Amino acid sequence: MHYGHFDDENREYVIERPDTPLPWINYLGSENFFGLISNTAGGYTFYKDARLRRLTRYRYNNAPLDTNGRYLYLRDDGAEDSSALSSFFSPTWQPTRIPLEGYECRHGMGYTKIHAKQNGIESNVRYFIPLGETLEIWELTVKNERSIAAHLSVFSAIEFNLWDAMDDATNYQRNYSTGEVEVADGVIYHKTEYRERRDHFAYLACSEPVASFDTSREAFLGPYRGWDSPQAVEAGQCSNSITYGWQPIGAQQIKLNLAPGEEKTIVFLLGYFENPADEKYDPPDSSTLNKRRVTPVIQKYLQPGQVETAFQDLASYWHDLLSVFQVDTPDEHTNRMVNIWNAYQVMITFNMSRSASYFESGIGRGMGFRDSNQDLLGFVQQVPERARERILDLAATQLPNGGAYHQYQPLTKRGNNAVGSEFNDDPLWLILAVAAYIKETGDWEILDVPVVYDNQPGTEDALYGHLMRALNYTLDRLGPHKLPLIGRADWNDCLNLNAFSSESGEPFQTAANNADGTVAESVFIAGLFMLAVQELNRIAGHRGDTQQIDHYTQAAADMEAAVWEAGWDGAWFRRAYDAFSKPVGSKDCEEGQIFIEPQGICVMAGLGLENGNALAALDSVRERLATPHGIVLHQPAYSKYHINLGEISSYPAGYKENAGIFCHTNPWIMIAEAMLGRGDQAFEYYAQINPSFREPISDVHKCEPYVYAQMIAGKDAPTHGEAKNSWLSGTAAWNYVAITQWILGIRADFDGLVIAPVIPTGWDGFSAVRVFRGTHCHIQVKREGSGNQVALMVDGEPVEGHLVPLSAINGKEKIHISVTIT
Ligand code: BGC
Ligand code: NOJ
């Protein structure tokens, strides 16, 4: 069942009814100021940090679903019984949920538009955040389509959050007394804690004269009422309330008299502003907020002309970002995900990491070390400068022993002590990220940038040194089978082989009941290590560092021997060894006999490509793990809690890490299949979890059909096919990598651009434009046979192999690459 459709021309998803199976959201903002917005205008806004600087309140887990947002009410002041509840409605459906005669929501690149029609009144709201600004614009246009004049009131309403969202949701004994506001010239200023240590405030402004306002929630809603039936809207008037503590809100009433056919645009601004510490008050010895600096900003954006200019700037910003890679394949789902939504999601994931979505509360996690490095693989081509900064930030949290804090705080850029380290795969991902960055940019100098360890001045070491310490961290921690020790967990945060947790509520990831952890090993880390060595050796080769190459080549050979010795189960790679040295992911196990992760990563590292084991492993995946909704993590699912395995066995079968379809891992198999030349199989897996392909089953899938979700319930789950945890997941980056770099086969390399498509046999070719190191590479691929042999011509000249060398690219504005597949 469909709830909407794609409008690829406008790069929008059009939602046709408000009651989608879950709120379907979008993100506003590009650098420091962000908003989450659902198809019914739910969501919240924050500055930089979703926990510490949250402007508006949002209630997770609430009923009705998706409570709190950017609320508008349209009231018919001229209606016969204008004081009845039926005299007003919400032009975004929520919060009144009064059925609308017309509704449409368009989620686009950094903006959302919601259209409604009711009783001869048409409304359109456009929400976005101008580039470089810390304010959100809601531009509302109301049109009277009646044959008589319409006398209307527009009410706006938001609920301010008292900055720290965690405190806001827990510390009522204090925060019921701290709320403070100020109202001047129709602008509502939220200034809780401004008198003490804050120099920032929020505001709600409006381009029209404000007929009345409220800042007290109690006054606006009326006792015991909800946002669906505010007393002030019912009465047709706010009471100009000033709140002292309790729940500060911003609500404004605007009178609108429209002749037949007339329309009017009103601009609302929800903003954040910082005053210099010595200019907080005006006059300086008063307690009145100094508005001198913010007023010009407010005045600027209250002009509709300025709003349009800012909107156009945002459109060109996204146009430029997406232009880096555009394809035209025979498959519309591939085109739309590569050209629009997957690329967009990858950027959003870069901005948000795992902080704020409808599944991530914004108060939970810092930035994951492993997550951020993998996210970078997807967005590096769009914003290489910001990728560079991210790499250096990450490396600065690396520990002197080469390990990594599992998470760091975006605001302080410090490692998070509460979660700590010893997720033994973590540091290796840094090597993959740095390699991807250099391949994209050719910025070899980054390797010589001095970077501290653990943010400690005086510990500077070249980034190159950090990479070697990352490899050494693995080599310093080998277990009884000479495989890497797993520590708290590897990629699978829930495979906790040393946790032995028996206390309810104890976090699995930080429980350390088997603290020395000198036995449990990970085959996954072995594969990841080998992949990382390959990248490091190529980097070392460029520096002529043959000593390191020899050293790590030997280490990788030893690792490979250990994998064949202890990590191979006969028809697939084993997953791990537990703390008793018993295999995990083996035919000898009762449950959890085969896992997806080592099959993907080991084949990606080249293991078994020559001896046929890679083929066998992938055939086992297809046989045992593949479903029509994607590939599950393992089989059989764990039916009970295994204390020696940890959180993985805490989930009901088929969900999350217990045999869910963890979409992050599926692209590894797509890549592995492409490496084996099986384009049809790779593409089949790609299609199964591609959200656009899944759009017709939206009632099963439930999450947004335009972005990936982290997890789709596996075949053991009663709700097989149902997605959860949309938006912020490594799934975005890895699917982007799988389709663009391995199936379409266009990938940046140290020495040029590799073109090695492994496309479905049914495709007669495709074309693409890839901006690589400043050159527009126009690529035309034609299939003439059913294999994957590639013949390249660059600007009419034949080129040997798969690589378009830098010499054919550098200094050219545009090149033409024609590719024949036979
Ligand atoms: C989730 C994992 C996640 C971890 C992070 C677990 O509960 O299942 O997917 O990585 O929490 O702390
Ligand atoms: C989500 C975490 O963010 C990621 O780091 C981890 O690899 C997966 N869950 C699997 O556990």
PDB file of N, CA and C in Angstrom, residues 3 38 141 183 268 290 292 294 328 392 402 419 426 459 465 524 585 614 656 662 702 728 736 745 777 800 821:
ATOM      1  N   TYR A   3       1.402   5.403   0.633  1.00  0.00           N
ATOM      2  CA  TYR A   3       0.888   6.569   1.372  1.00  0.00           C
ATOM      3  C   TYR A   3       1.322   7.856   0.670  1.00  0.00           C
ATOM      4  N   SER A  38       8.198  16.095  11.112  1.00  0.00           N
ATOM      5  CA  SER A  38       7.424  14.974  10.568  1.00  0.00           C
ATOM      6  C   SER A  38       6.448  15.493   9.524  1.00  0.00           C
ATOM      7  N   THR A 141       1.204  30.425   3.850  1.00  0.00           N
ATOM      8  CA  THR A 141       0.365  31.187   2.931  1.00  0.00           C
ATOM      9  C   THR A 141      -1.070  30.687   3.061  1.00  0.00           C
ATOM     10  N   VAL A 183       8.528  39.422  26.359  1.00  0.00           N
ATOM     11  CA  VAL A 183       7.806  39.678  25.112  1.00  0.00           C
ATOM     12  C   VAL A 183       8.010  41.133  24.744  1.00  0.00           C
ATOM     13  N   PHE A 268       6.874  33.060  10.136  1.00  0.00           N
ATOM     14  CA  PHE A 268       7.208  32.857  11.549  1.00  0.00           C
ATOM     15  C   PHE A 268       8.673  32.465  11.622  1.00  0.00           C
ATOM     16  N   ASN A 290      19.190  42.028  25.880  1.00  0.00           N
ATOM     17  CA  ASN A 290      19.701  42.925  24.843  1.00  0.00           C
ATOM     18  C   ASN A 290      19.312  42.376  23.468  1.00  0.00           C
ATOM     19  N   ARG A 292      19.631  44.173  20.559  1.00  0.00           N
ATOM     20  CA  ARG A 292      20.226  44.953  19.469  1.00  0.00           C
ATOM     21  C   ARG A 292      20.807  44.075  18.359  1.00  0.00           C
ATOM     22  N   VAL A 294      20.074  40.778  17.749  1.00  0.00           N
ATOM     23  CA  VAL A 294      19.159  39.821  17.129  1.00  0.00           C
ATOM     24  C   VAL A 294      18.108  40.514  16.253  1.00  0.00           C
ATOM     25  N   ASP A 328      22.228   7.445 -14.420  1.00  0.00           N
ATOM     26  CA  ASP A 328      21.019   7.145 -15.176  1.00  0.00           C
ATOM     27  C   ASP A 328      21.092   5.673 -15.553  1.00  0.00           C
ATOM     28  N   LEU A 392      40.351  14.151  11.732  1.00  0.00           N
ATOM     29  CA  LEU A 392      41.309  14.665  12.721  1.00  0.00           C
ATOM     30  C   LEU A 392      40.686  14.707  14.115  1.00  0.00           C
ATOM     31  N   GLY A 402      46.535   2.863  20.900  1.00  0.00           N
ATOM     32  CA  GLY A 402      45.973   2.594  19.575  1.00  0.00           C
ATOM     33  C   GLY A 402      44.482   2.351  19.609  1.00  0.00           C
ATOM     34  N   VAL A 419      31.253   5.254  28.506  1.00  0.00           N
ATOM     35  CA  VAL A 419      31.189   4.053  27.673  1.00  0.00           C
ATOM     36  C   VAL A 419      32.579   3.427  27.538  1.00  0.00           C
ATOM     37  N   ASP A 426      37.005  -1.019  16.840  1.00  0.00           N
ATOM     38  CA  ASP A 426      36.890   0.433  16.642  1.00  0.00           C
ATOM     39  C   ASP A 426      38.059   1.080  15.895  1.00  0.00           C
ATOM     40  N   THR A 459      51.164  14.951  23.181  1.00  0.00           N
ATOM     41  CA  THR A 459      51.228  13.573  22.687  1.00  0.00           C
ATOM     42  C   THR A 459      51.147  13.522  21.163  1.00  0.00           C
ATOM     43  N   GLY A 465      51.089   7.748  12.053  1.00  0.00           N
ATOM     44  CA  GLY A 465      51.448   6.993  13.259  1.00  0.00           C
ATOM     45  C   GLY A 465      50.203   6.453  13.962  1.00  0.00           C
ATOM     46  N   PHE A 524      35.475 -11.704  12.784  1.00  0.00           N
ATOM     47  CA  PHE A 524      35.145 -10.469  12.073  1.00  0.00           C
ATOM     48  C   PHE A 524      36.314  -9.489  12.131  1.00  0.00           C
ATOM     49  N   GLY A 585      28.878 -19.312  15.786  1.00  0.00           N
ATOM     50  CA  GLY A 585      28.688 -19.257  14.338  1.00  0.00           C
ATOM     51  C   GLY A 585      29.292 -20.455  13.655  1.00  0.00           C
ATOM     52  N   ALA A 614      35.276 -18.313  -0.652  1.00  0.00           N
ATOM     53  CA  ALA A 614      34.417 -17.119  -0.701  1.00  0.00           C
ATOM     54  C   ALA A 614      33.083 -17.490  -1.346  1.00  0.00           C
ATOM     55  N   LYS A 656      16.391  -6.812  15.786  1.00  0.00           N
ATOM     56  CA  LYS A 656      17.711  -6.219  16.033  1.00  0.00           C
ATOM     57  C   LYS A 656      18.826  -7.261  15.856  1.00  0.00           C
ATOM     58  N   PHE A 662      19.722  -6.674   9.708  1.00  0.00           N
ATOM     59  CA  PHE A 662      20.453  -5.477  10.106  1.00  0.00           C
ATOM     60  C   PHE A 662      21.028  -4.886   8.829  1.00  0.00           C
ATOM     61  N   LYS A 702       6.495   0.106   7.122  1.00  0.00           N
ATOM     62  CA  LYS A 702       6.115   1.136   8.114  1.00  0.00           C
ATOM     63  C   LYS A 702       7.008   2.381   8.166  1.00  0.00           C
ATOM     64  N   LEU A 728      19.228   7.232  11.005  1.00  0.00           N
ATOM     65  CA  LEU A 728      20.619   7.348  11.451  1.00  0.00           C
ATOM     66  C   LEU A 728      21.244   5.978  11.646  1.00  0.00           C
ATOM     67  N   TYR A 736      25.228   3.063   0.001  1.00  0.00           N
ATOM     68  CA  TYR A 736      25.702   3.994  -1.020  1.00  0.00           C
ATOM     69  C   TYR A 736      27.014   3.483  -1.631  1.00  0.00           C
ATOM     70  N   GLY A 745      30.206   0.258  -9.827  1.00  0.00           N
ATOM     71  CA  GLY A 745      31.648   0.036  -9.961  1.00  0.00           C
ATOM     72  C   GLY A 745      32.499   1.279 -10.143  1.00  0.00           C
ATOM     73  N   CYS A 777      33.654  13.679 -14.705  1.00  0.00           N
ATOM     74  CA  CYS A 777      33.880  12.470 -15.495  1.00  0.00           C
ATOM     75  C   CYS A 777      32.527  11.977 -16.014  1.00  0.00           C
ATOM     76  N   GLU A 800      44.180   0.629 -20.548  1.00  0.00           N
ATOM     77  CA  GLU A 800      44.275  -0.761 -20.060  1.00  0.00           C
ATOM     78  C   GLU A 800      43.605  -0.919 -18.692  1.00  0.00           C
ATOM     79  N   ILE A 821      31.204  -3.440 -21.642  1.00  0.00           N
ATOM     80  CA  ILE A 821      31.238  -4.662 -20.839  1.00  0.00           C
ATOM     81  C   ILE A 821      30.983  -5.846 -21.764  1.00  0.00           C
TER      82      ILE A 821
END
